[in-house]
Coordinates of C-alpha atoms and ligand atoms in Angstrom, one line a residue:
M1 CA 110.5 119.3 123.5
P2 CA 113.1 117.3 122.5
E3 CA 115.5 118.7 119.7
V4 CA 114.4 116.3 117.1
K5 CA 116.7 115.2 114.2
A6 CA 115.3 115.0 109.8
V7 CA 115.9 114.3 106.5
V8 CA 114.4 116.6 104.7
Y9 CA 114.0 118.2 100.7
G10 CA 113.2 121.9 100.3
K11 CA 112.9 121.2 96.5
Y12 CA 112.5 117.1 94.4
G13 CA 115.2 115.8 92.2
Q14 CA 118.2 113.5 93.4
P15 CA 118.5 113.2 96.4
K16 CA 121.7 113.1 97.8
E17 CA 121.2 116.6 95.5
V18 CA 118.4 117.8 97.6
L19 CA 118.4 115.7 101.0
R20 CA 119.2 117.4 104.0
V21 CA 119.0 116.9 107.5
L22 CA 117.9 119.3 110.2
K23 CA 118.1 119.8 114.3
Y24 CA 114.7 121.5 115.7
R25 CA 112.4 122.0 118.5
L26 CA 109.3 120.5 117.6
P27 CA 106.0 122.6 118.6
S28 CA 104.3 121.9 122.0
L29 CA 102.5 119.3 121.7
T30 CA 98.6 120.5 121.9
P31 CA 95.5 118.8 123.1
T32 CA 94.4 116.5 120.0
S33 CA 97.2 114.9 119.1
V34 CA 100.0 112.0 120.0
L35 CA 104.0 112.8 120.3
L36 CA 105.9 110.0 118.5
H37 CA 109.1 109.0 118.9
F38 CA 110.1 106.5 115.8
L39 CA 112.0 103.7 116.3
A40 CA 112.5 101.9 112.7
I41 CA 112.0 103.1 109.0
P42 CA 112.7 101.5 106.1
I43 CA 113.8 103.1 103.0
N44 CA 111.4 102.2 100.3
P45 CA 111.4 102.5 96.3
S46 CA 108.7 104.7 96.4
D47 CA 110.6 107.3 99.0
I48 CA 112.7 108.1 96.4
N49 CA 110.8 108.8 93.9
Q50 CA 108.6 111.1 95.8
I51 CA 112.0 113.0 96.6
E52 CA 112.5 113.2 93.2
G53 CA 109.1 114.5 92.2
V54 CA 108.1 112.1 90.1
Y55 CA 105.5 110.4 93.0
P56 CA 102.0 111.3 91.9
L57 CA 102.0 112.1 95.7
R58 CA 104.0 115.1 97.1
P59 CA 104.0 115.5 101.0
P60 CA 103.3 119.2 101.9
F61 CA 106.2 121.8 101.9
T62 CA 106.1 123.6 105.2
R63 CA 108.2 126.2 106.9
E64 CA 106.4 126.3 110.3
E65 CA 106.4 123.3 112.0
F66 CA 110.6 123.6 111.3
G67 CA 111.7 127.0 111.5
T68 CA 113.6 127.0 108.1
E69 CA 113.9 129.9 106.0
D70 CA 112.5 127.6 102.8
A71 CA 109.8 125.3 102.9
V72 CA 110.6 121.7 103.8
A73 CA 109.3 118.0 104.2
V74 CA 110.5 115.7 105.8
A75 CA 111.0 112.7 103.6
G76 CA 110.0 108.9 104.1
N77 CA 106.0 107.3 104.5
E78 CA 106.5 104.0 106.7
G79 CA 107.8 103.4 110.0
V80 CA 107.3 101.8 113.5
A81 CA 107.1 104.6 115.9
E82 CA 106.0 104.7 120.1
V83 CA 104.2 106.7 121.5
I84 CA 105.6 109.6 123.8
G85 CA 102.9 112.1 124.8
V86 CA 99.2 112.1 124.4
G87 CA 96.9 115.4 124.2
D88 CA 94.2 115.4 126.7
Q89 CA 91.9 115.2 124.4
V90 CA 93.5 112.1 122.7
K91 CA 91.6 109.2 122.7
G92 CA 92.6 105.0 121.8
F93 CA 96.5 106.0 122.5
S94 CA 98.8 106.0 125.3
V95 CA 102.2 106.3 126.9
G96 CA 104.1 103.0 125.5
D97 CA 102.0 102.6 122.4
W98 CA 103.4 101.9 119.4
V99 CA 102.4 102.7 115.5
V100 CA 101.9 102.9 112.8
M101 CA 100.9 105.1 109.5
S102 CA 97.4 105.4 108.8
K103 CA 98.1 107.4 105.0
A104 CA 101.0 107.6 103.1
G105 CA 103.3 111.1 103.0
F106 CA 103.6 111.5 106.6
G107 CA 107.5 112.0 106.9
T108 CA 108.9 109.2 108.7
W109 CA 112.5 109.7 108.4
R110 CA 112.6 111.3 111.3
T111 CA 113.6 111.0 115.0
H112 CA 110.0 112.1 117.1
A113 CA 107.0 114.3 115.6
I114 CA 103.8 115.1 116.3
A115 CA 100.3 113.3 114.7
K116 CA 97.2 113.8 114.6
P117 CA 95.6 110.5 115.5
E118 CA 93.5 109.8 112.4
E119 CA 97.6 109.8 110.9
I120 CA 98.0 106.6 113.0
A121 CA 97.0 103.5 114.1
R122 CA 98.0 101.3 117.1
I123 CA 99.7 97.5 117.3
E124 CA 100.8 96.5 120.9
P125 CA 104.0 97.0 121.8
G126 CA 106.1 93.8 121.3
S127 CA 103.8 91.4 119.3
I128 CA 106.1 91.9 117.0
D129 CA 109.9 92.5 116.0
L130 CA 111.0 96.1 115.0
A131 CA 111.7 95.3 111.2
S132 CA 107.4 93.3 110.4
A133 CA 105.6 96.5 112.0
A134 CA 108.1 99.1 110.7
T135 CA 107.3 97.4 107.2
L136 CA 103.6 96.6 107.7
T137 CA 102.3 99.3 105.9
V138 CA 103.6 99.8 102.4
N139 CA 105.3 96.4 100.9
N140 CA 103.0 93.6 103.6
A141 CA 99.8 95.2 102.9
T142 CA 100.1 95.8 99.0
A143 CA 100.9 92.2 98.9
Y144 CA 98.3 91.3 101.0
R145 CA 95.4 93.2 98.9
M146 CA 97.0 92.1 96.1
L147 CA 96.3 88.9 96.8
K148 CA 92.3 89.7 97.9
D149 CA 91.2 92.2 96.2
Y150 CA 90.9 90.8 92.2
V151 CA 90.4 87.6 91.9
K152 CA 88.9 85.0 94.4
L153 CA 91.8 82.4 95.0
K154 CA 91.2 79.4 95.7
K155 CA 94.1 76.3 97.3
G156 CA 96.1 74.9 94.4
D157 CA 95.8 78.4 92.6
Y158 CA 98.7 79.3 91.4
V159 CA 100.5 83.4 91.0
I160 CA 102.7 84.6 88.8
Q161 CA 105.2 87.1 89.6
N162 CA 108.0 89.6 88.5
G163 CA 110.5 90.5 91.7
G164 CA 110.2 87.7 93.0
N165 CA 112.6 89.3 95.7
S166 CA 111.3 92.7 96.1
G167 CA 110.0 93.6 99.2
V168 CA 106.4 93.0 98.4
G169 CA 107.4 89.4 96.2
Q170 CA 109.0 88.0 99.6
A171 CA 105.8 89.0 101.1
V172 CA 103.2 87.4 98.3
I173 CA 105.3 84.5 98.6
Q174 CA 104.2 84.2 102.4
I175 CA 101.0 85.4 102.8
A176 CA 100.1 83.2 99.2
K177 CA 102.1 79.9 100.9
A178 CA 99.6 80.9 104.2
W179 CA 96.2 81.0 102.3
G180 CA 97.3 77.8 100.5
I181 CA 98.7 78.8 97.1
N182 CA 101.2 78.2 94.3
T183 CA 103.6 80.8 93.5
I184 CA 106.3 81.1 90.4
N185 CA 108.4 84.2 91.0
T186 CA 110.9 85.1 88.2
I187 CA 113.2 87.0 89.1
R188 CA 116.6 88.4 87.0
D189 CA 119.8 85.9 86.5
R190 CA 121.8 86.6 89.3
P191 CA 125.9 84.4 89.7
D192 CA 123.7 83.8 93.1
F193 CA 120.6 83.1 91.7
E194 CA 120.3 79.3 93.4
Q195 CA 121.1 80.8 96.7
V196 CA 117.8 83.9 95.9
N197 CA 115.6 80.6 95.0
S198 CA 116.2 78.5 98.1
R199 CA 116.1 81.7 100.1
L200 CA 112.4 82.1 98.6
Q201 CA 111.9 78.5 98.8
S202 CA 112.2 79.1 102.6
L203 CA 109.7 81.4 103.2
G204 CA 106.7 81.3 104.9
G205 CA 105.2 78.8 107.2
G206 CA 102.5 78.3 105.3
E207 CA 100.9 74.7 103.5
S208 CA 103.8 72.5 102.9
D209 CA 102.3 71.3 99.9
T210 CA 101.8 74.4 98.3
K211 CA 105.2 75.2 96.2
T212 CA 107.4 77.8 95.6
I213 CA 108.4 77.9 92.0
V214 CA 111.6 80.3 91.5
I215 CA 112.4 80.4 87.7
S216 CA 115.2 83.9 85.9
D217 CA 112.8 86.3 84.0
Q218 CA 116.1 85.4 80.9
D219 CA 115.1 81.4 81.4
L220 CA 111.6 82.4 80.6
E221 CA 111.8 83.8 77.9
S222 CA 114.4 81.6 76.4
K223 CA 113.3 78.3 77.9
Y224 CA 109.2 78.0 78.9
R225 CA 107.7 80.5 75.8
S226 CA 104.8 78.5 75.4
K227 CA 102.5 77.5 77.5
P228 CA 102.8 73.5 77.2
Q229 CA 106.4 73.9 78.4
F230 CA 105.6 76.2 80.9
L231 CA 103.3 74.3 82.2
K232 CA 105.6 71.2 82.3
F233 CA 107.9 73.1 83.6
I234 CA 105.8 73.9 86.9
G235 CA 104.9 70.3 86.8
D236 CA 101.1 70.4 86.7
E237 CA 99.6 70.4 83.1
K238 CA 95.9 72.1 84.7
A239 CA 97.1 75.0 86.8
N240 CA 94.9 77.5 86.6
I241 CA 97.2 81.1 87.4
P242 CA 94.5 83.7 87.1
L243 CA 96.9 86.5 88.8
G244 CA 99.7 88.1 87.6
L245 CA 101.7 90.2 89.7
N246 CA 103.9 92.9 87.9
C247 CA 106.7 94.6 90.2
V248 CA 109.2 95.2 87.0
S249 CA 106.8 96.0 83.7
G250 CA 109.3 96.1 80.6
D251 CA 110.0 92.6 78.5
S252 CA 109.2 91.3 82.2
A253 CA 105.6 92.0 82.6
T254 CA 104.6 90.4 78.8
M255 CA 106.4 87.2 79.7
I256 CA 104.2 87.0 83.1
A257 CA 101.3 87.6 81.4
K258 CA 101.6 85.1 78.7
H259 CA 101.3 82.5 81.0
L260 CA 98.1 83.2 82.8
S261 CA 94.6 81.6 82.6
Y262 CA 91.6 82.9 80.5
S263 CA 90.3 86.3 82.0
G264 CA 93.1 86.5 84.4
Y265 CA 94.4 89.6 85.6
L266 CA 98.1 91.1 85.5
V267 CA 98.4 93.7 88.3
T268 CA 101.1 96.7 87.9
Y269 CA 102.0 98.1 90.7
G270 CA 105.6 98.8 90.5
A271 CA 107.7 100.2 87.2
M272 CA 111.6 98.6 88.1
S273 CA 112.9 98.5 84.7
R274 CA 111.6 102.2 84.4
K275 CA 110.1 100.3 80.9
P276 CA 106.8 100.7 79.6
L277 CA 104.1 97.7 79.7
R278 CA 103.6 96.4 76.4
I279 CA 100.4 94.7 75.8
P280 CA 100.0 92.4 72.5
A281 CA 96.1 92.8 71.6
S282 CA 95.9 89.2 71.4
M283 CA 96.3 89.0 75.3
L284 CA 93.1 91.1 75.0
I285 CA 91.3 89.6 72.3
F286 CA 91.9 85.8 72.7
D287 CA 92.7 85.3 75.8
D288 CA 90.5 88.5 77.9
L289 CA 93.0 89.2 80.3
R290 CA 92.6 92.4 82.9
F291 CA 94.9 94.7 83.2
V292 CA 94.4 96.9 86.0
G293 CA 97.0 98.7 88.5
Y294 CA 97.2 99.2 92.2
W295 CA 98.6 102.3 94.1
M296 CA 98.3 101.0 97.9
A297 CA 98.5 104.9 98.8
N298 CA 95.2 105.1 97.0
W299 CA 93.7 102.9 98.6
K300 CA 93.9 104.0 102.7
E301 CA 93.1 107.2 100.8
T302 CA 89.8 105.6 99.5
H303 CA 89.1 102.7 102.3
P304 CA 87.6 103.4 105.7
I305 CA 90.1 102.2 108.7
Q306 CA 88.3 99.8 110.2
E307 CA 89.2 97.7 106.4
Y308 CA 92.6 99.2 106.9
R309 CA 92.5 97.8 110.7
E310 CA 91.5 94.6 109.5
M311 CA 94.3 93.8 107.3
L312 CA 96.6 95.0 110.4
D313 CA 95.4 92.7 112.6
D314 CA 95.9 90.1 109.8
L315 CA 98.9 90.5 109.0
I316 CA 100.7 91.0 112.1
A317 CA 98.9 87.1 113.2
L318 CA 100.6 85.8 110.3
I319 CA 103.9 86.9 111.9
Q320 CA 102.7 86.0 115.0
T321 CA 101.9 82.7 113.9
K322 CA 105.6 82.9 112.2
K323 CA 103.5 82.3 108.6
L324 CA 105.0 86.2 107.6
G325 CA 108.4 87.1 108.8
S326 CA 109.9 90.1 107.9
F327 CA 111.6 91.3 104.6
V328 CA 115.7 90.3 104.0
Y329 CA 116.6 93.0 105.8
E330 CA 119.7 94.9 107.5
E331 CA 119.3 97.1 110.4
N332 CA 121.4 100.5 110.6
K333 CA 121.4 102.7 113.4
W334 CA 121.0 106.7 112.8
G335 CA 120.2 109.5 115.1
D336 CA 123.2 109.1 117.2
E337 CA 125.1 111.1 115.4
T338 CA 125.5 114.8 117.0
D339 CA 125.7 117.3 114.5
E340 CA 123.6 117.4 110.7
K341 CA 126.7 117.0 108.5
E342 CA 127.1 113.6 110.4
L343 CA 123.3 112.7 111.0
L344 CA 123.9 113.6 107.0
A345 CA 126.7 111.3 106.3
K346 CA 125.9 108.6 108.3
F347 CA 122.3 108.2 106.9
Y348 CA 123.7 108.3 103.5
E349 CA 125.8 105.4 103.4
V350 CA 123.2 103.7 104.6
F351 CA 121.3 105.3 101.3
D352 CA 123.8 104.2 99.5
K353 CA 123.0 100.7 100.0
A354 CA 119.3 100.8 98.8
Y355 CA 119.6 103.1 96.1
P356 CA 119.6 102.5 93.2
D357 CA 119.9 99.0 93.5
S358 CA 119.1 97.5 96.8
H359 CA 119.9 94.1 96.2
G360 CA 117.0 92.9 97.8
V361 CA 117.8 93.3 100.9
K362 CA 115.7 96.0 102.6
Q363 CA 117.9 99.3 104.9
I364 CA 116.2 99.8 108.2
L365 CA 116.7 102.9 110.3
K366 CA 116.6 101.9 113.9
I367 CA 116.4 105.3 115.9
Ligands
NDP1 P1 112.5 96.5 96.5 O1 114.0 97.4 96.7 O2 112.4 95.0 97.8 O3 113.1 95.7 95.6 C1 112.9 96.0 94.9 C2 113.1 94.5 92.8 O4 113.4 95.5 92.1 C3 114.3 93.6 93.9 O5 113.7 92.5 93.5 C4 115.2 93.7 92.0 O6 115.2 92.9 91.8 C5 113.9 94.7 91.6 N1 114.7 95.4 90.4 C6 115.4 96.0 90.9 N2 116.2 97.1 89.4 C7 115.7 96.6 88.2 C8 115.2 96.3 87.1 N3 116.3 97.1 86.5 N4 115.1 95.3 86.1 C9 114.2 94.2 87.0 N5 113.9 94.4 88.2 C10 115.1 95.5 89.2 O7 111.6 97.3 96.7 P2 110.0 97.2 96.6 O8 109.6 95.6 97.1 O9 110.2 97.9 98.0 O10 108.8 98.0 95.9 C11 109.1 97.2 94.7 C12 108.1 98.2 93.4 O11 107.2 97.7 93.9 C13 108.8 99.1 93.3 O12 108.3 99.9 92.1 C14 107.4 100.1 94.1 O13 107.7 101.4 93.9 C15 106.5 98.9 93.8 N6 105.7 99.3 95.3 C16 104.3 99.9 94.8 C17 103.7 100.0 95.4 C18 102.1 100.2 94.8 O14 101.1 101.2 96.1 N7 101.6 100.4 93.7 C19 103.1 99.4 97.0 C20 105.0 98.8 97.2 C21 105.6 98.8 96.3 P3 117.2 92.5 91.7 O15 117.8 91.7 93.1 O16 117.5 92.0 90.4 O17 118.1 94.0 91.7

């Protein structure tokens, strides 16, 4: 078995205080397991929350696999790996296949791993680019499910979302466009607003008559508070806006909920502002709005693998037809450093770009 490297933690806390790098030998491959070599992994906000101990999904801490004195868990939840060994009794996987994770909590920030077949889903090697494959199962999947599972959207409908430039937000824009749905996207105000605006406008390759409207949270609050003003701004006084997607929570969520159509849904999937969600009673009583939450990790636990497979195939088809591109990302090489100190220093270098503020650029480690 090769010597492998992993970013691990033995207790919860601030990532830079608790993360360390291990070099160790993997245990032997059993007849029912698959040996993986990770190719690319992203750093997502939920990975950080997990290390901090504030994420409900906690990976098991163990000594056995790593031969450490303290029990540790490998950080990371998402990534793409190549199969480099297959146990005799395993069906459906071959050496050379690419795989993504089927469940959250696998521990992907490592060079190699041994997986059970039910923990991974096969994708055709090279069928999509590495960055898209590495980020298929969290942000893209979340965007896909939220657009599909709450409201039966019709062509020409509008979806309003905050965190429009987040990884999930960019996927929402593109998948919606591919399905003929308009999006209204709020982002925080910034000096390069126009650049971000045009980047978001250019995303996706769906129907050309769908609209991608970008507005700052501040403008939404100060200039377009009232519904008539807002509808005038988007240029469609009859706009049907049955779905809102909330990445940020706090005041920003209240503002987007204000513009939902009667009986619309606000789906909360993030709280980037770290502020609570405040819902005026009038939104429930007079606007009949529905406020629900979405968690991809739970969806994966509670839905049959066949539904997961169908979603992966749909997403891959969108990527192959250039309707869904990879997020704005920066690729970093990791894993060639020789000692643990160097490996950790290189990891921190990348981590600093991902947290606390990614500036809308996903950091990807290529291994
Ligand atoms: P990214 O790192 O790609 O983007 C982060 C986004 O949050 C950017 O739009 C950024 O905007 C914005 N942001 C950062 N800090 C703040 C702040 N203080 N106030 C307002 N906006 C802020 O993130 P992801 O797309 O990977 O994830 C976004 C959120 O979605 C996270 O909370 C994540 O945990 C959650 N998520 C939830 C899932 C679920 O199943 N529930 C699945 C996937 C993600 P700016 O450019 O202005 O900094």
